[in-house]
XYZ file of C-alpha atoms in Angstrom:
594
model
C -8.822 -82.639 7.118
C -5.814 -82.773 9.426
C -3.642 -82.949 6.801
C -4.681 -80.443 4.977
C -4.539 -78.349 8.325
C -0.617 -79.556 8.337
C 0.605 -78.522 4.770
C -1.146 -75.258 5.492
C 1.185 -75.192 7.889
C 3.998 -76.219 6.582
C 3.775 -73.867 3.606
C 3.297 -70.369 6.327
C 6.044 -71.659 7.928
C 8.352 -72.097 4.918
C 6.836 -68.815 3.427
C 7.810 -66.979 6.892
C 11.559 -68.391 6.327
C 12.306 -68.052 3.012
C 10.542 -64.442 3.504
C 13.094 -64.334 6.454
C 15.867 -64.093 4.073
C 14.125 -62.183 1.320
C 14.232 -58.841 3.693
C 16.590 -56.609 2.844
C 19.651 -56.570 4.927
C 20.677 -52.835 4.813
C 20.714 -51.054 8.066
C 19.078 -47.537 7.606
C 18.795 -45.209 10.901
C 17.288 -41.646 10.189
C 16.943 -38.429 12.010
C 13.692 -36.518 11.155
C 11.978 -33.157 12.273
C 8.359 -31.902 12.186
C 9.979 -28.835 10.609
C 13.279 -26.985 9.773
C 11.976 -23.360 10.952
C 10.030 -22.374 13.880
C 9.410 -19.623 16.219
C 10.804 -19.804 19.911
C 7.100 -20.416 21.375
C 6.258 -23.313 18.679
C 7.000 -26.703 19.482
C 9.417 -29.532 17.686
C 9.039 -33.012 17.053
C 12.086 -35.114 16.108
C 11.817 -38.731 15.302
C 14.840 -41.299 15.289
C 13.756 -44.141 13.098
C 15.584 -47.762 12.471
C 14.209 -50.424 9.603
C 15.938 -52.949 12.188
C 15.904 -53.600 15.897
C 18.578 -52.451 17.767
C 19.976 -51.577 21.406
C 21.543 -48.847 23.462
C 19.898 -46.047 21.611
C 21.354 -42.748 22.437
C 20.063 -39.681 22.018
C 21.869 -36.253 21.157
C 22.313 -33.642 23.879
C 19.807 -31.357 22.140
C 21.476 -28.323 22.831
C 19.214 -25.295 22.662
C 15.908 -26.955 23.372
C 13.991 -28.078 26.409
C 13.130 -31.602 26.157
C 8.476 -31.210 26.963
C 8.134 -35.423 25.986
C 10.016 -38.453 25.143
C 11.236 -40.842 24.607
C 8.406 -42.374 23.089
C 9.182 -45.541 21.893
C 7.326 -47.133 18.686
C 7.671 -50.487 16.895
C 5.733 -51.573 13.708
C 5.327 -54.687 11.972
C 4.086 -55.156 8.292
C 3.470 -57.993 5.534
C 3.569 -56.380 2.421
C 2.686 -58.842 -0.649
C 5.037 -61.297 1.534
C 7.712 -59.244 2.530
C 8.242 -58.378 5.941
C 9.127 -54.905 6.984
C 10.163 -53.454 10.394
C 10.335 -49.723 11.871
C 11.314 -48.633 15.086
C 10.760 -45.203 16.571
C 12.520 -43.148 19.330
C 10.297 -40.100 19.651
C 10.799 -36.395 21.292
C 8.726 -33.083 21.653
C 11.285 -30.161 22.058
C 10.490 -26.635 22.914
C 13.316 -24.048 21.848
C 15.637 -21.882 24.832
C 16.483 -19.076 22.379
C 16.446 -17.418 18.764
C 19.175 -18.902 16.316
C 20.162 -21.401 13.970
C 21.302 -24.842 15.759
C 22.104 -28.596 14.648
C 20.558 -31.377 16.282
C 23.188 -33.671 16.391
C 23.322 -37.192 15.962
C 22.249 -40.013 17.745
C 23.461 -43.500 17.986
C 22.082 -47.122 17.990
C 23.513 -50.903 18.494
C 22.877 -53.049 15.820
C 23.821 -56.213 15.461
C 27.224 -55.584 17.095
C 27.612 -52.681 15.221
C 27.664 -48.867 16.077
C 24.803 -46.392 13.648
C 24.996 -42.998 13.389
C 22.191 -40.367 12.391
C 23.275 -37.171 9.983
C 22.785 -34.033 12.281
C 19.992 -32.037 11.252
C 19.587 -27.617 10.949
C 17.295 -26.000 12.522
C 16.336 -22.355 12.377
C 14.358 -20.886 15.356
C 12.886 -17.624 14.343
C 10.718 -14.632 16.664
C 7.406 -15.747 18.201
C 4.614 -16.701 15.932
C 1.148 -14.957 16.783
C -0.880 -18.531 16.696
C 2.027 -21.624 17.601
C -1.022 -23.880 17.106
C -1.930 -22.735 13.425
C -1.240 -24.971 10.465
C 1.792 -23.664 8.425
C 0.627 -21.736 5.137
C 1.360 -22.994 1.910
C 4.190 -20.379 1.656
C 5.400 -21.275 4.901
C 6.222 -24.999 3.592
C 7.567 -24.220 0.491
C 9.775 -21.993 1.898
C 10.626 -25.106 4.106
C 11.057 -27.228 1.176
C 12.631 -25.436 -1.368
C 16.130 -24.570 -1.212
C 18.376 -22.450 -4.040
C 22.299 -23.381 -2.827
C 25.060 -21.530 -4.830
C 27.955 -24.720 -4.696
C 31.599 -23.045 -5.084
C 34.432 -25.024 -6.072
C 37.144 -23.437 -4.025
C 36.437 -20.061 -1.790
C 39.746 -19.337 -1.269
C 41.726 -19.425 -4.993
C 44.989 -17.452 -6.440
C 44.435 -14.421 -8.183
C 43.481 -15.390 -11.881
C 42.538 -19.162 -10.749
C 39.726 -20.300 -12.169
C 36.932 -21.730 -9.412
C 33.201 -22.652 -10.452
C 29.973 -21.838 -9.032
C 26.899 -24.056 -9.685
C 23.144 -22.859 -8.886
C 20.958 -26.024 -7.542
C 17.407 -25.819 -6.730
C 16.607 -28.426 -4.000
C 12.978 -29.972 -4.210
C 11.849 -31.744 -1.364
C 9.472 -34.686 -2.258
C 6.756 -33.541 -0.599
C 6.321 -30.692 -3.473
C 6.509 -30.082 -7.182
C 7.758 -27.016 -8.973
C 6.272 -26.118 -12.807
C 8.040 -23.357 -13.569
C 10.592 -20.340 -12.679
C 11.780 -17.244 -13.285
C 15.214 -15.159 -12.804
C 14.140 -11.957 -10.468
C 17.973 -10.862 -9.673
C 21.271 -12.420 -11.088
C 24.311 -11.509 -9.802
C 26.904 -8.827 -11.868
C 30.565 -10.714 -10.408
C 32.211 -7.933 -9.691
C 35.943 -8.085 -9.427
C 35.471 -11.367 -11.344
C 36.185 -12.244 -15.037
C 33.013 -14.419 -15.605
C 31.850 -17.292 -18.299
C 28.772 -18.756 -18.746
C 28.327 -22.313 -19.038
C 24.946 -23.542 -21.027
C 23.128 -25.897 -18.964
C 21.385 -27.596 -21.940
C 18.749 -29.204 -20.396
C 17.093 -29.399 -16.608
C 17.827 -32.921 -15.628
C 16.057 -34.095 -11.344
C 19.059 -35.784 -9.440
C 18.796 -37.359 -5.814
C 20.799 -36.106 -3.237
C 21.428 -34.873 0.511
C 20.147 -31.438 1.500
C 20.877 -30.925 5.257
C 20.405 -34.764 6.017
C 17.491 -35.131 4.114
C 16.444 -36.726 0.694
C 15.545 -34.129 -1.913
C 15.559 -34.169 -5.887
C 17.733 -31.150 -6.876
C 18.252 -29.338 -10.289
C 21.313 -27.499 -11.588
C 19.861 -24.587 -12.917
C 22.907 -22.283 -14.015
C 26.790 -22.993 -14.251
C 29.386 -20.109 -14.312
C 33.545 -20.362 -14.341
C 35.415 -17.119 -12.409
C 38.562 -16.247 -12.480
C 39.208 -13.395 -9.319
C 40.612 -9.768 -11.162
C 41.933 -8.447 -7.959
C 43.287 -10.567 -4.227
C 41.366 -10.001 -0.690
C 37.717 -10.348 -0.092
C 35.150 -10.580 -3.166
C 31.733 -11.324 -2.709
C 29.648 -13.474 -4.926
C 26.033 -11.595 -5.157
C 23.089 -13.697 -4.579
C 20.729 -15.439 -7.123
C 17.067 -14.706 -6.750
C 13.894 -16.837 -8.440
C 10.682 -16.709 -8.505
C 9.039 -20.107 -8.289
C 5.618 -21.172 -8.749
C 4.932 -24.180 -6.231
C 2.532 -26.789 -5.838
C 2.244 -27.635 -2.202
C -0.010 -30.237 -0.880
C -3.009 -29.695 1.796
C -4.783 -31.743 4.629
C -7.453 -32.305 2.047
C -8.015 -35.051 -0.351
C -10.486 -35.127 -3.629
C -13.188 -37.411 -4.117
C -11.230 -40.693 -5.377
C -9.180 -40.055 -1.983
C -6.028 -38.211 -3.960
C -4.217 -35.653 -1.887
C -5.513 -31.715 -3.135
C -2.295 -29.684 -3.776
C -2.291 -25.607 -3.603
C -0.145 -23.531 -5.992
C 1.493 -20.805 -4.591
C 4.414 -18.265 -5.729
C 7.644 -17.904 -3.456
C 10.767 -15.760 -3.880
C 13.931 -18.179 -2.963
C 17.651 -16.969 -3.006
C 20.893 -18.114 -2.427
C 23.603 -16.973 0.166
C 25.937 -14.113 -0.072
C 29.250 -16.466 -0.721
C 32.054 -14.357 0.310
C 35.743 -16.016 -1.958
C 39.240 -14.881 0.151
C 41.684 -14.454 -3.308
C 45.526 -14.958 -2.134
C 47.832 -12.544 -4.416
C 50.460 -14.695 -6.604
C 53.300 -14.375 -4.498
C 56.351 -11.967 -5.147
C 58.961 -14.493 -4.228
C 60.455 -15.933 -7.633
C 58.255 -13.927 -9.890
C 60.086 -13.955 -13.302
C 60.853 -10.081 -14.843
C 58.310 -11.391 -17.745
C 55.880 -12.716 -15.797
C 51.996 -11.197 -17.956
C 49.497 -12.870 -15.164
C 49.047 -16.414 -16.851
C 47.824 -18.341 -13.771
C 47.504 -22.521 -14.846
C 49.505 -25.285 -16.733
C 50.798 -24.795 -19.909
C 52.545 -26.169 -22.858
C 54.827 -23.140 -24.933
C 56.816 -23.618 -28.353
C 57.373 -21.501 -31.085
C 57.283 -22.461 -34.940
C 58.715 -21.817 -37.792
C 56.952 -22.630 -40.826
C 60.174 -23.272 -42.845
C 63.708 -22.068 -42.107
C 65.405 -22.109 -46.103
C 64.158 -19.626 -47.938
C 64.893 -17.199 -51.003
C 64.777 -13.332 -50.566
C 61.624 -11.854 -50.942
C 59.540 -15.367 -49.884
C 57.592 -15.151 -46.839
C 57.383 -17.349 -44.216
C 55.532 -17.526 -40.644
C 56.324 -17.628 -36.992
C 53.648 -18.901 -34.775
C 53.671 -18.083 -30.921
C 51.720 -20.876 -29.238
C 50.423 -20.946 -25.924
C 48.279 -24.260 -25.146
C 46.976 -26.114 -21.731
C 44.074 -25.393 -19.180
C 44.575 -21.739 -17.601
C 43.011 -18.166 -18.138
C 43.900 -18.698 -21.914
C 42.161 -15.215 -22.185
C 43.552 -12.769 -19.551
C 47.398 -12.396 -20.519
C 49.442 -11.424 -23.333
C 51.959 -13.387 -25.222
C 55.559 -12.934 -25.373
C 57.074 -10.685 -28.551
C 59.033 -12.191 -30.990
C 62.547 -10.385 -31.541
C 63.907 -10.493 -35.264
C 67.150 -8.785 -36.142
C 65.887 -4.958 -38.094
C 66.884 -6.309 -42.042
C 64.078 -8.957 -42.121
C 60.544 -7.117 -42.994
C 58.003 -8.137 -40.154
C 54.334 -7.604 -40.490
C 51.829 -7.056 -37.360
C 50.983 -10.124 -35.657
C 47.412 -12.086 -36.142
C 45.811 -13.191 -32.882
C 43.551 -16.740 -33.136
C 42.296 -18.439 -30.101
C 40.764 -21.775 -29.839
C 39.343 -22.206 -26.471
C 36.608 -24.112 -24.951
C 35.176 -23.098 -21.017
C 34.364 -26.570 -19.042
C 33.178 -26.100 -15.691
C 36.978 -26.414 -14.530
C 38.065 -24.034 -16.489
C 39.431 -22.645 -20.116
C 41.026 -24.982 -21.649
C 42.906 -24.298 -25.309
C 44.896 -22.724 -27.398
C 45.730 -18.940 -28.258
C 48.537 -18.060 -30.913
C 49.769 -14.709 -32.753
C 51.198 -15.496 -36.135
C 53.987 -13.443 -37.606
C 54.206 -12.847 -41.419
C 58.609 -12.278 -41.881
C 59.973 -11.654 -45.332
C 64.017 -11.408 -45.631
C 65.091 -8.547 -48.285
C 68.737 -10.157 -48.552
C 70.542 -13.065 -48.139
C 72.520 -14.662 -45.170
C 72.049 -16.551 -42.001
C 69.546 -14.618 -39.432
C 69.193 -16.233 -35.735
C 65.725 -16.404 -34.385
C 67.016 -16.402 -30.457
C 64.617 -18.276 -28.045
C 62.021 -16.965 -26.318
C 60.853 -17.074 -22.937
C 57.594 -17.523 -21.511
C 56.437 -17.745 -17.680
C 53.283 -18.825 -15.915
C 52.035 -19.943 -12.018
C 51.282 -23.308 -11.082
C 48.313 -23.024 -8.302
C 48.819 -26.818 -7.354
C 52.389 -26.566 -6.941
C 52.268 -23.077 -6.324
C 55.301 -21.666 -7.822
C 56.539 -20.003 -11.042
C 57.773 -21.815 -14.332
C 59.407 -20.756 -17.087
C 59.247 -22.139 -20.282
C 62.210 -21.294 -23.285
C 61.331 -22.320 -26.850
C 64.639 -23.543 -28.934
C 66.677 -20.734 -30.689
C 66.467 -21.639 -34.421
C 68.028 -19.597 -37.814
C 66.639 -18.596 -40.705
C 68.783 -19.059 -43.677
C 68.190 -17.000 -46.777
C 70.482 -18.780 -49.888
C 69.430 -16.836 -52.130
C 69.146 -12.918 -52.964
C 71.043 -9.482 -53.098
C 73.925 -8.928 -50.229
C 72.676 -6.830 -47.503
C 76.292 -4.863 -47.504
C 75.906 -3.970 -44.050
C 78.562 -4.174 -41.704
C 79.430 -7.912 -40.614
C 80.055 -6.367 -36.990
C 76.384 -5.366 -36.922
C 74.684 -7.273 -34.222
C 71.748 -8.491 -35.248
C 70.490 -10.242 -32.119
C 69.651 -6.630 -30.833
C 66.994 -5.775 -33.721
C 68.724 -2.630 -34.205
C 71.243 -2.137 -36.886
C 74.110 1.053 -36.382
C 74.171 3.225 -39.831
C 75.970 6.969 -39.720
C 73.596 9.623 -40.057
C 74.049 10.797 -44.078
C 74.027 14.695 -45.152
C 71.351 14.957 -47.746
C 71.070 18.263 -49.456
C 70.547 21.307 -47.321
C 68.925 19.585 -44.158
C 71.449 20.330 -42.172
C 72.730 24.279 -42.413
C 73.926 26.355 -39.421
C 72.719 29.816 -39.059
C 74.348 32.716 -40.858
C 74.906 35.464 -38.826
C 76.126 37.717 -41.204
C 73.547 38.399 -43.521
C 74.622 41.487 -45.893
C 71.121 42.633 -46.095
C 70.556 45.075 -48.840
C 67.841 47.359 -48.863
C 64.911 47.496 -51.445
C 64.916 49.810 -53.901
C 61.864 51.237 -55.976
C 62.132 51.824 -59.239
C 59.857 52.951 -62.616
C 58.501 49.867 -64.582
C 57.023 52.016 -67.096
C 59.913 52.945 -70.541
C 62.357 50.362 -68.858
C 63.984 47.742 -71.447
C 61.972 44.674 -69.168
C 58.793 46.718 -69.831
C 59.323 46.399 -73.714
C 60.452 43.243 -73.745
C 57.538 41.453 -72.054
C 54.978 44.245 -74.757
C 56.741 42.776 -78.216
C 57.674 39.643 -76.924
C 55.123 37.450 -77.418
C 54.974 38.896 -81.234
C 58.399 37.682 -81.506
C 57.468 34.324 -80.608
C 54.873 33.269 -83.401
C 57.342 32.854 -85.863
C 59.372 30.041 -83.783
C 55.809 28.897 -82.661
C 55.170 28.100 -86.782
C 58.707 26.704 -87.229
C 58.221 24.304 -84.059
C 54.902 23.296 -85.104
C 55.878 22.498 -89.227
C 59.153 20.349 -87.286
C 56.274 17.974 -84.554
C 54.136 17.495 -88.016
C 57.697 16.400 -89.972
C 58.577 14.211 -86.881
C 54.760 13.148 -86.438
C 54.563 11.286 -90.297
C 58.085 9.887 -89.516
C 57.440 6.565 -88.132
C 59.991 4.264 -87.756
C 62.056 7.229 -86.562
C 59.558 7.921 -83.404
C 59.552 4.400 -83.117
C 63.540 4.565 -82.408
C 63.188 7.395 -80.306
C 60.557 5.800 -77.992
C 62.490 2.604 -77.615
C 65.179 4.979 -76.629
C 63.854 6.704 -74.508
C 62.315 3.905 -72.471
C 65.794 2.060 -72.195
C 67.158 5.444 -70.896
C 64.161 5.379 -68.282
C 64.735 1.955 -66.657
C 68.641 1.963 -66.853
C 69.070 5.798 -65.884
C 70.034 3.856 -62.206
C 72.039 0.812 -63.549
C 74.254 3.841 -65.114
C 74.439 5.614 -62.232
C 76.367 2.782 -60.373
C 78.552 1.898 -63.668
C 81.973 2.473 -60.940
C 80.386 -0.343 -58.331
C 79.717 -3.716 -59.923
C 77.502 -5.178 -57.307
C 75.123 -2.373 -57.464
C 74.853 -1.739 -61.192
C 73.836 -5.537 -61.545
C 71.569 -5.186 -58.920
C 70.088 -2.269 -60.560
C 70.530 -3.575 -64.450
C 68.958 -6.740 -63.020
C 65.759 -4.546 -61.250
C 65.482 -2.379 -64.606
C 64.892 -5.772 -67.101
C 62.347 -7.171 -64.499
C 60.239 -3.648 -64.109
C 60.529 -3.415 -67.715
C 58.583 -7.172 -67.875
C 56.541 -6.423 -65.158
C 55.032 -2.503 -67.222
C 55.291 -4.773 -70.608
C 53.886 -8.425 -69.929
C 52.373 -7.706 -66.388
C 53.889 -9.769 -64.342
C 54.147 -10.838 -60.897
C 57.507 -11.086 -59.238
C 56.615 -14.812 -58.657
C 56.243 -15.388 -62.408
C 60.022 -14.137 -63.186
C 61.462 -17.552 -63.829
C 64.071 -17.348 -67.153
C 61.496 -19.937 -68.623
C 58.521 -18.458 -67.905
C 59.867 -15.007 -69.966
C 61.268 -16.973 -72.841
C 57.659 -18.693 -73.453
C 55.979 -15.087 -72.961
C 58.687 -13.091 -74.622
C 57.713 -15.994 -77.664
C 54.148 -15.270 -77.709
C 54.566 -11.719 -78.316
C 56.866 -12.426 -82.081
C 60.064 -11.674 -80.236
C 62.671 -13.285 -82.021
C 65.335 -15.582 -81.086
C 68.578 -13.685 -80.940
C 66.305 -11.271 -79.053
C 64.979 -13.959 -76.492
C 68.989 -14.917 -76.003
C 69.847 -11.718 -75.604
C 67.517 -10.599 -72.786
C 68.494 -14.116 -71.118
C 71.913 -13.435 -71.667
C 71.757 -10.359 -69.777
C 69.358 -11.956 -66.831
C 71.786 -14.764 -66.231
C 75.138 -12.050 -66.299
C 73.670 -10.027 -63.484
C 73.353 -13.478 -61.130
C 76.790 -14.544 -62.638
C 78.017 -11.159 -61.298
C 77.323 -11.784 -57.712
C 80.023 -14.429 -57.565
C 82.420 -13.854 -60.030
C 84.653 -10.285 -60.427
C 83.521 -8.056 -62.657
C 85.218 -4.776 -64.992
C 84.492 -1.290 -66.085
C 84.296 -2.742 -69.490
C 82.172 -5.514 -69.281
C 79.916 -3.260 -67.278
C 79.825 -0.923 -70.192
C 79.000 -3.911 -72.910
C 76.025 -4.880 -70.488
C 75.003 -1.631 -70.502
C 74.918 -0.932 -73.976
C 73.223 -4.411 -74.928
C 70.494 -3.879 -72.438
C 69.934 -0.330 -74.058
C 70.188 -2.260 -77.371
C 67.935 -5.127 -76.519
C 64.930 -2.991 -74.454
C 64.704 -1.065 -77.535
C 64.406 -4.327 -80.001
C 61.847 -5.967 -77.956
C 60.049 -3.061 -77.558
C 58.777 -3.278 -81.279
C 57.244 -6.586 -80.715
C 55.684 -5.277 -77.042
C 54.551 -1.868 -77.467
């Protein structure tokens, strides 16, 4: 029996050591209040509590309140399914010496050979209550336990920074929440604002004026301040319905909770913007306020007259992508420039905008040569170094090899976008006022007898007979076929060289011309696209339609003599045999096109 008395024993005793080490090791020494809000003639109780024993506890100077009782010292040992735990208790009853908000601050304890600290702790001290002694209501502690906090990232950005505000409901674990609703949300003036979607409600631990609580992030938002000084963020207001728990407990012993509604808003957050500063402002500065990257592209830089090609003004980092305006593009006046397209591809994080934004510039050259696009500047402020850069994209040149000569003056400068031309005299646009005017008066005189009178009566009789001769001549010319035939080819090589005939003294333009008049008369004949005028592409067309060989050569011929011309020195008489031979050949092929 004494044995089994001894490894009794022996097992408590080995149960007790190796439960010894089994106890957690981390220190934990916590501040705690009765409540957070009071009025001045309620009472306060504030507990300092250690999970390990310790020495030299010191209290805080409780500042504001009348110490009524304490320190009342506590110490409590447990076995818990074999673990040991330990609590120790410093203990105070404090009455409040005034009206206003005041922190508790924190007390200290030895432990170990080492020096704990308690978080201070907030409390509010309100008007006098008319029963001290009453239990709080259930609005009374969810009001305590239910905070809305509006977190801002910085309160005191540049002008066009971007700084975020989140919304977080703390919970305190003494209550639950089931649902909410908006009541007042605020309008950010002076702000440029973006919504962030909080997909889904997701309960986090964390620290609420020393205190554990479970907190939600209910709504995320990214400003950018529109204007330096003092802006005020406006206050969030919710409705929430509460579930706070009571003194009494249901049948199976279960604490009874009570659901209640209570209105709970955030402070007014007041945000100090600092203007961008004057000092080394560039002359193009538009407002772009973050860190950027700048180029500008060309989409190809050899090109033939008449072919397009693109520009693209790109603007990409983290910034407000949004609120500025991109640098122009300056092209000399001869290339053809359309409007600008404006994309964007930006996406709003809660640091920020963060992206890309680009206008694209459609630029089609009408002539040949060598056109410079010069560089272009672009200039933003860095809020973390807080200065001004400037960023230059490389000058680059277009180079059109192929198409008519501009014949503009080679002294033009074409870095300005404006070309010089005299001011021409067309027609009468241009007449200075007569001032003598040898007016002659009016006179009236009889219609009626008067050789104009008789003329217009037997007139018309006079014309029937050249009316009949006229109309027997159309009916003659009608039946003759291959004569209107001739005529109409005529007429339409007449029509489309009437310019290249013109400019028969100046070689470069009648080619020009002669050339323009065989492609419009493709383009009204075949339909054609300026792309499609390749010499090939018209031989195998001009073949489908029956046009014959020597034809085919002919119009060729002609095609490849105006591009020949642009190089080579030309004469009044070879102008004249092109001229005639396109007359000659429009008219042929005309018979197998009409």
């Amino acid at each position: 029996m004494s044995s089994l008395k001894w490894y009794i024993s022996a097992l408590f005793i080995i149960g007790v050591f190796f439960t010894g080490f089994a106890q957690d090791d981390a220190v934990e020494f916590n501040a705690s209040v009765s409540k957070s809000k009071l009025g001045i003639n309620e009472r306060l109780r504030i507990d300092f509590t250690m999970n390990q024993d310790g020495d030299n506890f010191t209290p805080p100077d409780f500042d504001g309140f009348r110490v009524i009782m304490g320190p009342n010292q506590s110490v409590s040992h447990q076995w818990i399914n074999g673990k040991k735990s330990f609590s120790k208790s410093y203990s105070y009853v404090l009455s409040p010496l005034k009206k206003g908000k005041f922190n508790i601050r924190q007390a200290t304890v030895e432990i170990d050979g080492n020096t704990y600290k308690t978080l201070p702790v907030a409390v509010e001290v309100t008007e006098a209550v008319s029963d001290p002694n009453a239990p709080p209501s259930a609005n009374d502690v969810a009001e305590e336990k239910l905070h809305l906090v509006a977190e801002v990232s910085d309160s005191n950005p540049y002008l066009n920074e971007a700084i975020s505000v989140e919304y977080k409901l703390y919970i305190s674990p003494d209550i639950n929440i089931y649902d909410f609703i908006p009541v007042d949300n605020p309008t950010y003036n002076n702000f440029w604002s973006q919504n962030i979607e909080v997909k889904r409600l997701k309960a986090e631990n964390g620290l609420y004026q020393g205190k554990q609580y479970r907190y939600v992030v209910l709504k995320q938002v990214v400003l950018y301040p529109q204007r330096s000084g003092k802006l005020e963020i406006e206050p969030l207001t919710l409705e929430v319905k509460v579930e706070v728990p009571t003194n009494r407990r249901n049948i199976f012993g279960e604490r009874v909770y009570t659901q209640t509604h209570v209105k709970v808003a955030t402070d007014k957050r007041t945000i100090r913007v600092k203007p961008l500063p004057e000092e080394g402002k560039p002359e193009n500065f538009s407002g772009a306020v973050g860190k950027f990257d700048f180029d500008v592209i060309l989409s190809k830089s050899d090109l033939r007259a008449n072919e397009s090609l693109t520009a693209k003004i790109t603007v990409n980092g983290e910034g407000n992508l949004k609120l500025f305006e991109l640098p122009s593009l300056t092209l000399p006046s001869s290339l053809e420039v359309y409007e600008p397209e404006f994309s964007e591809s930006i996406r709003t994080r809660l640091s920020g905008m963060k992206g890309r934004v680009t206008e694209s510039y459609t630029i089609v050259p009408q002539y040949r040569g060598k056109y410079p696009v010069p560089e272009v500047e672009f200039s933003y402020f860095d809020p973390e170094t807080e200065e001004y850069k400037v960023l230059k994209s490389a000058s680059t040149m277009i180079n059109v090899f192929d198409g008519p000569s501009s014949g503009s003056d080679p002294n033009t400068d074409v870095n300005s976008g404006v070309v010089k031309q005299p001011v021409a005299m067309v027609g009468d646009q241009f007449r200075f006022l007569k001032l003598n005017a040898n007016l002659v008066p009016k006179a009236q005189k009889e219609f009626l007898g008067t050789l104009r009178f008789y003329l217009l009566y037997f007139g018309p009789l006079l014309l029937i007979p050249l009316a009949i001769i006229i109309g027997k001549r159309k009916r003659e010319r009608a039946l003759d076929v291959e004569g209107n035939r001739v005529r109409k080819a005529n007429r339409l090589a007449r029509k489309y060289l009437s310019e290249a005939r013109k400019n028969l003294d100046d070689g470069d333009r009648f080619y020009e011309a002669l050339e323009r008049a065989l492609h419009n008369y493709l383009k009204a004949k075949l339909h054609l696209v300026t792309s499609d005028m390749s010499k090939e592409r018209i031989r195998v067309l001009l073949e489908e339609h029956g046009a014959g060989e020597e034809e085919i050569k002919g119009f060729v011929a002609l095609l490849s003599s105006c591009e020949l011309a642009r190089y080579t020195p030309v004469t009044a008489g070879g102008m004249k045999v092109d001229y005639d031979k396109a007359a000659e050949v429009i008219a042929v092929l005309d018979k197998h096109l009409g």
